[in-house]
């Protein structure tokens, strides 16, 4: 990847790239414009022509690191605007930044712009050209009047702890603050991150920060940018620093529950520490007694602690103006020679094999968000084989992560490799393959994600056997196992999964192996008194898990006067939205208890306190949490999905089955159980008995051993395949721009050759060629040619990116609808997929293809991307559409269901990704009709 060729006729440009949802450069644009620079805001890993300077708000994210490397290659200066204060632990103890041991020493930038002069002193001590500019996003903060009554704001940093031990220590010390403030009768605003409020048992403050600061008379925070924000708001601020680390963040006071680390531990930075201490001393309180004195002082006489810090002596210029001035200065100066910036991607470390056992590696992908049950199952399976070496297999797990935050948390059987989602899928597959080669498996189990299946296919070309795992009975799982159908065997976790796999197996070994879970020696004892205790344990997401239906279950129980409480255990992207909706509900007899994410051992202990485990999903394979609950004697109340539930649950005997999308019926069934505790006890014993029959960990290990033996003892059929050079899930790849296109192209050629192809062409195959590496930029026409080549039996690698761009996929769907006779086409979906595929609308307009508007179930505005937006039925009436194209990958199934009223009107529906399943659904709908 390189910068575009400079166009000297265009205006010089300043490219600003922020991180996350916060605008770190707010107000900077207009000041840069007055310097003669056109401002380009981008989330793309490319640089426009005539870029003179790049400014980024972090140097750790995959996108910003890629752009920094690109700028260095083009000799373009880089300005790094620190997105917060400089803090010792975050800089030198954070596992995210410690992947680069030279983090900030110096930073990979020509100039570092930071919040305070204290930060500039530290950064200059690390070898940086650092200037204190202030942070534009904080520029509007000004002192606010104090409230009439004393009130403390207690807060934590965005990432308050880096491991479980630190988290326990922090919760302990926050608990001490709670005890002190409760005893003294001091009101507290708790603004805690990472769900700490759930462990502390306090209500979380969700107001805007400015409002929270205005309502507080003083602030206690762990080292974070909030210390700066609080002081700018005129609030006396104390730091809670529960870890033995130097206090670089400045405040008015400091409470240390533990002694400070010796400065000899950071000898190379001792001078910077000394200068800070002399510049701005803080009143230090130590131990439990010091906490009480601190709280009393913050309540009774906070001004006695106030230090007039440099941060409070504002410069005459605004922070946006100062930042713009320094960025403009960078644009006029020759870029400094920055140290080479390591790639974000890295393979796992090698782990020696057991000499007397064959190695099996489970492979799964994670983006750092809360994990589902599959990783837990992988770890349990590895532990079972370690406990039973006589089975003959050494089982490990390899996590493929796109997040530097993801860690293995000390599991000795788990390895992790890191891939860059902004790099090409080719580079990611190379990293995963290198990791697998370091682990030296004889057999790989590919769990969900295209990168896992493609890497497994590459390993198969080297003689490693592959088992495809079907963990969920849904379109996405089917599409993966169908798209990468060169596996040597497959496993499903339910009868439904097994039956579908048999349609794809062509005689290869197939097995149905339910998850093994811990089993209690006897079912739990059911209490006759107290509320009916329900629990949902799992990912807090709407897609598949339908967690919003849990509101309606509680509403239904409350309407029936049932004394019940629902416990939520887990985390997920939709939890905050769920809790915000829950706060608006008023009930009399039912309650919600939120525990947040918990460890597997904690959950195992927790089940013994629960009467009913509830699931309201629209799809499962064989729910691990359901089996875990049944293994402890908890009654399952689950939706009647196509896979798993019917095999484990006999309705009315050992659990409850209710239709998907019928939360009131679920509530009615649960109300019956609440009124008949003896029946709950009977069902509890039956549930436990059923789990012991089908979900023993040791039995699962034996069943897996039989499958491993069958796969390894069956002759490997080696036919040429391009599966190692194909990815099918575009939502996993953020632009897929290659940093080493020539290396990626060469890798594709070698991989196709290892996969059995004998004559590989570039771009245009000849009569004797059996494979082709396509280096042409993908368009609908190019993809048509690729489809034709594959239909003729040629192997194809679309290098260097491997992937059909989303705009091309959408354009081809629109064209297909037009070729089918549609004269009024709407695109259904107004999410990220449609935004990323926006070029398809321009393509259609240039060719006169009639796209009349966009469809969304709940339009947020009347227009998007130059098109009107309407609901499905409004679109049918307003635009008289005769075709709709679904623009989503992750949510395609939902959109298909949402388009059902349109199909009833005879409007054709085009699915872009799971076309086979869409065709099957059309057939089913026709039969029903």
Coordinates of N, CA and C in Angstrom, one line a residue, residues 341-489:
X341 N 7.8 1.1 13.0 CA 6.6 0.8 13.8 C 6.3 -0.7 13.6
X342 N 6.3 -1.5 14.6 CA 6.0 -2.9 14.4 C 4.6 -3.2 13.9
X343 N 4.4 -4.2 13.2 CA 3.1 -4.6 12.7 C 2.2 -5.0 13.9
X344 N 0.9 -4.7 13.8 CA 0.0 -5.1 14.8 C -0.1 -6.6 14.9
X345 N 0.0 -7.3 13.7 CA -0.2 -8.7 13.7 C 1.0 -9.4 14.3
X346 N 0.7 -10.5 15.0 CA 1.8 -11.4 15.5 C 1.2 -12.8 15.7
X347 N 2.0 -13.8 15.3 CA 1.6 -15.2 15.5 C 1.8 -15.6 17.0
X348 N 1.2 -16.7 17.4 CA 1.4 -17.2 18.7 C 2.8 -17.7 18.9
X349 N 3.2 -17.9 20.1 CA 4.5 -18.6 20.4 C 4.3 -20.1 20.3
X350 N 5.5 -20.7 20.0 CA 5.5 -22.1 19.8 C 5.3 -22.8 21.2
X351 N 4.6 -23.9 21.2 CA 4.3 -24.7 22.4 C 4.7 -26.2 22.1
X352 N 5.7 -26.7 22.8 CA 6.1 -28.1 22.5 C 5.0 -29.1 22.6
X353 N 5.0 -30.1 21.8 CA 4.0 -31.1 21.8 C 4.3 -32.2 22.8
X354 N 3.3 -32.8 23.3 CA 3.5 -34.0 24.2 C 4.1 -35.1 23.3
X355 N 5.2 -35.7 23.7 CA 5.9 -36.7 22.8 C 5.1 -37.9 22.5
X356 N 4.1 -38.3 23.4 CA 3.4 -39.5 23.2 C 2.0 -39.3 22.8
X357 N 1.6 -38.1 22.4 CA 0.2 -37.9 22.0 C 0.2 -37.0 20.7
X358 N -0.8 -37.3 19.9 CA -1.0 -36.5 18.7 C -1.7 -35.2 19.0
X359 N -1.3 -34.1 18.4 CA -1.9 -32.8 18.8 C -3.1 -32.4 17.9
X360 N -4.1 -31.9 18.6 CA -5.3 -31.3 18.0 C -5.4 -29.9 18.4
X361 N -5.7 -29.0 17.5 CA -5.9 -27.5 17.8 C -7.3 -27.1 17.4
X362 N -8.0 -26.6 18.4 CA -9.2 -25.9 18.2 C -8.9 -24.5 17.7
X363 N -9.7 -24.0 16.8 CA -9.4 -22.7 16.2 C -10.7 -21.9 16.2
X364 N -10.7 -20.7 16.9 CA -11.8 -19.8 16.8 C -11.3 -18.4 16.8
X365 N -12.2 -17.5 16.4 CA -11.9 -16.1 16.2 C -12.6 -15.2 17.2
X366 N -12.0 -14.1 17.6 CA -12.7 -13.2 18.5 C -12.3 -11.7 18.2
X367 N -13.2 -10.8 18.3 CA -12.8 -9.4 18.1 C -12.7 -8.6 19.4
X368 N -12.6 -9.4 20.5 CA -12.4 -8.7 21.8 C -13.7 -8.5 22.6
X369 N -14.8 -8.7 21.9 CA -16.1 -8.5 22.6 C -16.4 -9.8 23.4
X370 N -17.4 -9.8 24.3 CA -17.6 -10.9 25.1 C -17.8 -12.2 24.3
X371 N -17.1 -13.2 24.8 CA -17.1 -14.5 24.1 C -18.3 -15.3 24.4
X372 N -18.7 -16.2 23.5 CA -19.8 -17.1 23.8 C -19.3 -18.4 24.5
X373 N -20.1 -19.4 24.3 CA -19.8 -20.7 25.1 C -18.7 -21.5 24.4
X374 N -18.5 -21.3 23.1 CA -17.5 -22.2 22.4 C -16.1 -22.1 23.0
X375 N -15.5 -20.9 23.3 CA -14.2 -20.9 23.9 C -14.2 -21.7 25.3
X376 N -15.3 -21.5 26.1 CA -15.3 -22.3 27.3 C -15.3 -23.7 27.1
X377 N -16.1 -24.2 26.1 CA -16.1 -25.6 25.7 C -14.7 -26.0 25.2
X378 N -14.0 -25.2 24.4 CA -12.7 -25.6 23.9 C -11.8 -25.8 25.1
X379 N -11.8 -24.9 26.1 CA -10.9 -25.0 27.3 C -11.2 -26.3 28.1
X380 N -12.5 -26.6 28.3 CA -12.9 -27.8 29.0 C -12.5 -29.0 28.3
X381 N -12.6 -29.0 27.0 CA -12.2 -30.2 26.3 C -10.7 -30.4 26.4
X382 N -9.9 -29.3 26.3 CA -8.5 -29.4 26.4 C -8.1 -30.0 27.8
X383 N -8.8 -29.5 28.8 CA -8.5 -30.0 30.2 C -8.9 -31.5 30.3
X384 N -10.0 -31.9 29.7 CA -10.4 -33.3 29.8 C -9.3 -34.2 29.1
X385 N -8.7 -33.8 28.0 CA -7.7 -34.6 27.4 C -6.4 -34.6 28.2
X386 N -6.1 -33.5 28.8 CA -5.0 -33.4 29.7 C -5.1 -34.3 30.9
X387 N -6.4 -34.4 31.4 CA -6.6 -35.3 32.5 C -6.6 -36.8 32.1
X388 N -6.8 -37.1 30.9 CA -6.8 -38.4 30.4 C -5.8 -38.6 29.2
X389 N -4.5 -38.6 29.6 CA -3.5 -38.8 28.5 C -3.6 -40.2 27.8
X390 N -4.3 -41.1 28.4 CA -4.5 -42.4 27.8 C -5.3 -42.4 26.5
X391 N -6.1 -41.2 26.3 CA -6.9 -41.1 25.1 C -6.0 -40.8 23.9
X392 N -4.8 -40.4 24.2 CA -3.8 -40.3 23.1 C -3.7 -39.0 22.3
X393 N -4.4 -37.9 22.9 CA -4.4 -36.6 22.1 C -4.0 -35.5 23.1
X394 N -3.2 -34.6 22.5 CA -2.8 -33.3 23.2 C -3.6 -32.2 22.5
X395 N -4.6 -31.7 23.2 CA -5.6 -30.8 22.7 C -5.3 -29.3 23.2
X396 N -5.2 -28.4 22.2 CA -5.0 -27.0 22.5 C -6.0 -26.2 21.8
X397 N -6.1 -24.9 22.2 CA -7.0 -23.9 21.6 C -6.2 -22.8 21.1
X398 N -6.4 -22.3 19.9 CA -5.8 -21.1 19.3 C -6.9 -20.1 19.0
X399 N -6.8 -19.0 19.7 CA -7.7 -17.8 19.5 C -7.1 -16.9 18.5
X400 N -7.9 -16.5 17.5 CA -7.5 -15.6 16.5 C -8.1 -14.2 16.9
X401 N -7.4 -13.3 17.3 CA -7.9 -12.1 17.9 C -7.6 -10.9 17.0
X402 N -8.6 -10.0 16.9 CA -8.4 -8.7 16.2 C -8.3 -7.6 17.3
X403 N -8.2 -7.9 18.5 CA -8.2 -6.9 19.6 C -7.0 -7.1 20.5
X404 N -6.2 -6.1 20.7 CA -5.0 -6.2 21.6 C -5.4 -6.4 23.0
X405 N -6.7 -6.2 23.3 CA -7.1 -6.4 24.7 C -7.4 -7.8 25.1
X406 N -7.5 -8.7 24.1 CA -7.9 -10.1 24.3 C -6.7 -10.8 24.9
X407 N -7.0 -11.5 26.0 CA -5.9 -12.3 26.6 C -6.4 -13.7 27.0
X408 N -5.5 -14.6 27.1 CA -5.9 -16.0 27.4 C -6.2 -16.2 28.9
X409 N -5.9 -15.2 29.8 CA -6.2 -15.2 31.2 C -5.6 -16.4 31.9
X410 N -4.4 -16.8 31.5 CA -3.7 -17.8 32.3 C -4.0 -19.2 31.9
X411 N -4.8 -19.5 30.9 CA -5.1 -20.9 30.6 C -4.0 -21.4 29.8
X412 N -3.3 -22.5 30.4 CA -2.1 -23.0 29.8 C -2.4 -23.8 28.5
X413 N -3.6 -24.1 28.2 CA -3.9 -24.9 27.0 C -4.3 -23.9 25.9
X414 N -4.3 -22.6 26.1 CA -4.8 -21.7 25.1 C -3.7 -20.8 24.6
X415 N -3.6 -20.7 23.3 CA -2.7 -19.7 22.7 C -3.5 -18.7 21.9
X416 N -2.8 -17.6 21.6 CA -3.5 -16.5 20.9 C -2.6 -15.9 19.9
X417 N -3.2 -15.6 18.7 CA -2.4 -14.8 17.7 C -3.3 -13.6 17.4
X418 N -2.6 -12.5 17.0 CA -3.2 -11.2 16.7 C -3.2 -10.9 15.3
X419 N -4.3 -10.6 14.7 CA -4.3 -10.2 13.3 C -4.9 -8.8 13.2
X420 N -4.5 -8.1 12.1 CA -4.9 -6.7 11.8 C -6.1 -6.7 10.9
X421 N -7.3 -6.3 11.4 CA -8.5 -6.3 10.6 C -8.4 -5.2 9.4
X422 N -7.4 -4.3 9.5 CA -7.3 -3.3 8.4 C -6.3 -3.8 7.4
X423 N -5.6 -4.9 7.6 CA -4.7 -5.4 6.6 C -5.6 -6.4 5.8
X424 N -5.0 -6.9 4.7 CA -5.7 -7.8 3.9 C -6.0 -9.1 4.6
X425 N -7.1 -9.8 4.2 CA -7.3 -11.2 4.7 C -6.2 -12.1 4.4
X426 N -5.5 -11.9 3.3 CA -4.3 -12.7 3.0 C -3.3 -12.7 4.1
X427 N -3.0 -11.5 4.6 CA -2.0 -11.4 5.6 C -2.5 -12.0 6.9
X428 N -3.8 -11.9 7.2 CA -4.3 -12.5 8.4 C -4.2 -14.0 8.3
X429 N -4.6 -14.6 7.2 CA -4.5 -16.1 7.0 C -3.1 -16.5 7.2
X430 N -2.1 -15.7 6.6 CA -0.7 -16.1 6.7 C -0.3 -16.1 8.2
X431 N -0.8 -15.2 9.0 CA -0.4 -15.1 10.4 C -1.0 -16.3 11.2
X432 N -2.3 -16.7 10.9 CA -2.9 -17.8 11.5 C -2.2 -19.1 11.1
X433 N -1.9 -19.2 9.8 CA -1.2 -20.4 9.4 C 0.2 -20.6 10.1
X434 N 0.9 -19.4 10.2 CA 2.2 -19.5 10.9 C 2.0 -19.9 12.3
X435 N 0.9 -19.5 13.0 CA 0.6 -19.9 14.4 C 0.4 -21.4 14.4
X436 N -0.5 -21.8 13.5 CA -0.7 -23.3 13.5 C 0.5 -24.1 13.3
X437 N 1.4 -23.6 12.4 CA 2.6 -24.3 12.1 C 3.5 -24.4 13.3
X438 N 3.4 -23.3 14.1 CA 4.2 -23.3 15.4 C 3.7 -24.3 16.4
X439 N 2.4 -24.6 16.3 CA 1.7 -25.5 17.3 C 1.8 -27.0 16.8
X440 N 2.1 -27.2 15.5 CA 2.3 -28.5 14.9 C 1.2 -29.5 15.1
X441 N 0.0 -29.2 14.7 CA -1.1 -30.1 14.9 C -1.1 -31.2 13.8
X442 N -1.6 -32.3 14.2 CA -2.0 -33.3 13.2 C -3.4 -33.1 12.7
X443 N -4.2 -32.4 13.5 CA -5.6 -32.2 13.2 C -6.0 -30.8 13.7
X444 N -6.8 -30.1 12.9 CA -7.3 -28.8 13.3 C -8.9 -28.8 13.3
X445 N -9.5 -28.3 14.3 CA -10.9 -28.1 14.4 C -11.3 -26.7 14.1
X446 N -12.0 -26.4 13.0 CA -12.3 -25.1 12.6 C -13.7 -24.7 13.1
X447 N -13.7 -23.8 14.0 CA -15.0 -23.2 14.5 C -15.2 -21.9 13.7
X448 N -16.4 -21.4 13.9 CA -16.9 -20.2 13.1 C -15.8 -19.2 12.7
X449 N -16.0 -18.5 11.7 CA -15.2 -17.4 11.1 C -14.4 -17.9 9.9
X450 N -14.5 -17.1 8.8 CA -13.9 -17.4 7.5 C -12.4 -17.6 7.7
X451 N -11.8 -16.7 8.5 CA -10.3 -16.8 8.6 C -9.9 -18.1 9.2
X452 N -10.7 -18.7 10.1 CA -10.3 -20.0 10.7 C -10.5 -21.1 9.7
X453 N -11.5 -21.1 8.9 CA -11.7 -22.1 7.9 C -10.7 -22.0 6.7
X454 N -10.4 -20.8 6.3 CA -9.4 -20.6 5.2 C -8.0 -21.1 5.7
X455 N -7.6 -20.7 6.9 CA -6.3 -21.1 7.5 C -6.3 -22.6 7.6
X456 N -7.4 -23.2 8.0 CA -7.4 -24.7 8.1 C -7.3 -25.3 6.8
X457 N -7.9 -24.7 5.7 CA -7.7 -25.3 4.4 C -6.2 -25.2 3.9
X458 N -5.6 -24.1 4.3 CA -4.1 -24.0 4.0 C -3.3 -25.1 4.7
X459 N -3.7 -25.4 5.9 CA -2.9 -26.4 6.7 C -3.2 -27.8 6.1
X460 N -4.5 -27.9 5.6 CA -4.8 -29.2 5.0 C -3.9 -29.5 3.7
X461 N -3.6 -28.4 3.0 CA -2.7 -28.6 1.8 C -1.3 -29.1 2.2
X462 N -1.0 -28.9 3.6 CA 0.3 -29.4 4.1 C 0.1 -30.8 4.7
X463 N -1.1 -31.4 4.6 CA -1.3 -32.8 5.1 C -1.9 -32.8 6.4
X464 N -2.4 -31.7 7.0 CA -3.1 -31.7 8.3 C -4.5 -31.9 8.1
X465 N -5.1 -32.8 8.9 CA -6.6 -33.1 8.7 C -7.4 -32.0 9.4
X466 N -8.6 -31.8 8.8 CA -9.5 -30.7 9.3 C -10.9 -31.3 9.6
X467 N -11.4 -30.9 10.8 CA -12.7 -31.2 11.2 C -13.5 -29.8 11.3
X468 N -14.6 -29.8 10.5 CA -15.5 -28.6 10.6 C -16.5 -28.7 11.7
X469 N -16.6 -27.7 12.6 CA -17.5 -27.7 13.7 C -18.7 -26.9 13.5
X470 N -19.9 -27.5 13.7 CA -21.1 -26.7 13.6 C -21.7 -26.5 14.9
X471 N -21.5 -25.3 15.5 CA -21.9 -25.1 16.9 C -23.3 -24.4 17.0
X472 N -23.8 -23.8 15.9 CA -25.1 -23.2 15.9 C -25.8 -23.6 14.6
X473 N -27.1 -23.9 14.7 CA -27.9 -24.3 13.6 C -28.5 -23.1 13.0
X474 N -27.7 -22.3 12.2 CA -28.2 -21.1 11.6 C -27.5 -21.0 10.2
X475 N -28.0 -20.0 9.4 CA -27.5 -19.8 8.1 C -26.0 -19.5 8.0
X476 N -25.5 -18.7 9.0 CA -24.0 -18.4 8.9 C -23.2 -19.7 9.1
X477 N -23.5 -20.5 10.0 CA -22.8 -21.8 10.2 C -22.9 -22.7 9.0
X478 N -24.0 -22.8 8.4 CA -24.2 -23.6 7.2 C -23.4 -23.1 6.1
X479 N -23.4 -21.7 5.9 CA -22.7 -21.1 4.8 C -21.2 -21.4 4.9
X480 N -20.6 -21.3 6.1 CA -19.2 -21.5 6.3 C -18.8 -23.0 5.9
X481 N -19.6 -23.9 6.4 CA -19.3 -25.3 6.2 C -19.6 -25.8 4.8
X482 N -20.5 -25.1 4.1 CA -20.7 -25.3 2.7 C -19.6 -24.7 1.8
X483 N -19.2 -23.5 2.2 CA -18.2 -22.7 1.4 C -16.9 -23.4 1.5
X484 N -16.5 -23.9 2.6 CA -15.2 -24.5 2.9 C -15.4 -26.1 3.0
X485 N -16.1 -26.6 2.0 CA -16.4 -28.1 2.1 C -15.3 -29.0 1.6
X486 N -14.1 -28.8 2.2 CA -13.0 -29.8 1.9 C -12.6 -30.4 3.2
X487 N -13.4 -30.3 4.3 CA -13.0 -30.8 5.6 C -13.0 -32.4 5.5
X488 N -12.2 -33.0 6.4 CA -12.1 -34.4 6.4 C -13.1 -35.1 7.3
X489 N -13.8 -34.3 8.1 CA -14.8 -34.8 9.0 C -15.5 -33.6 9.6

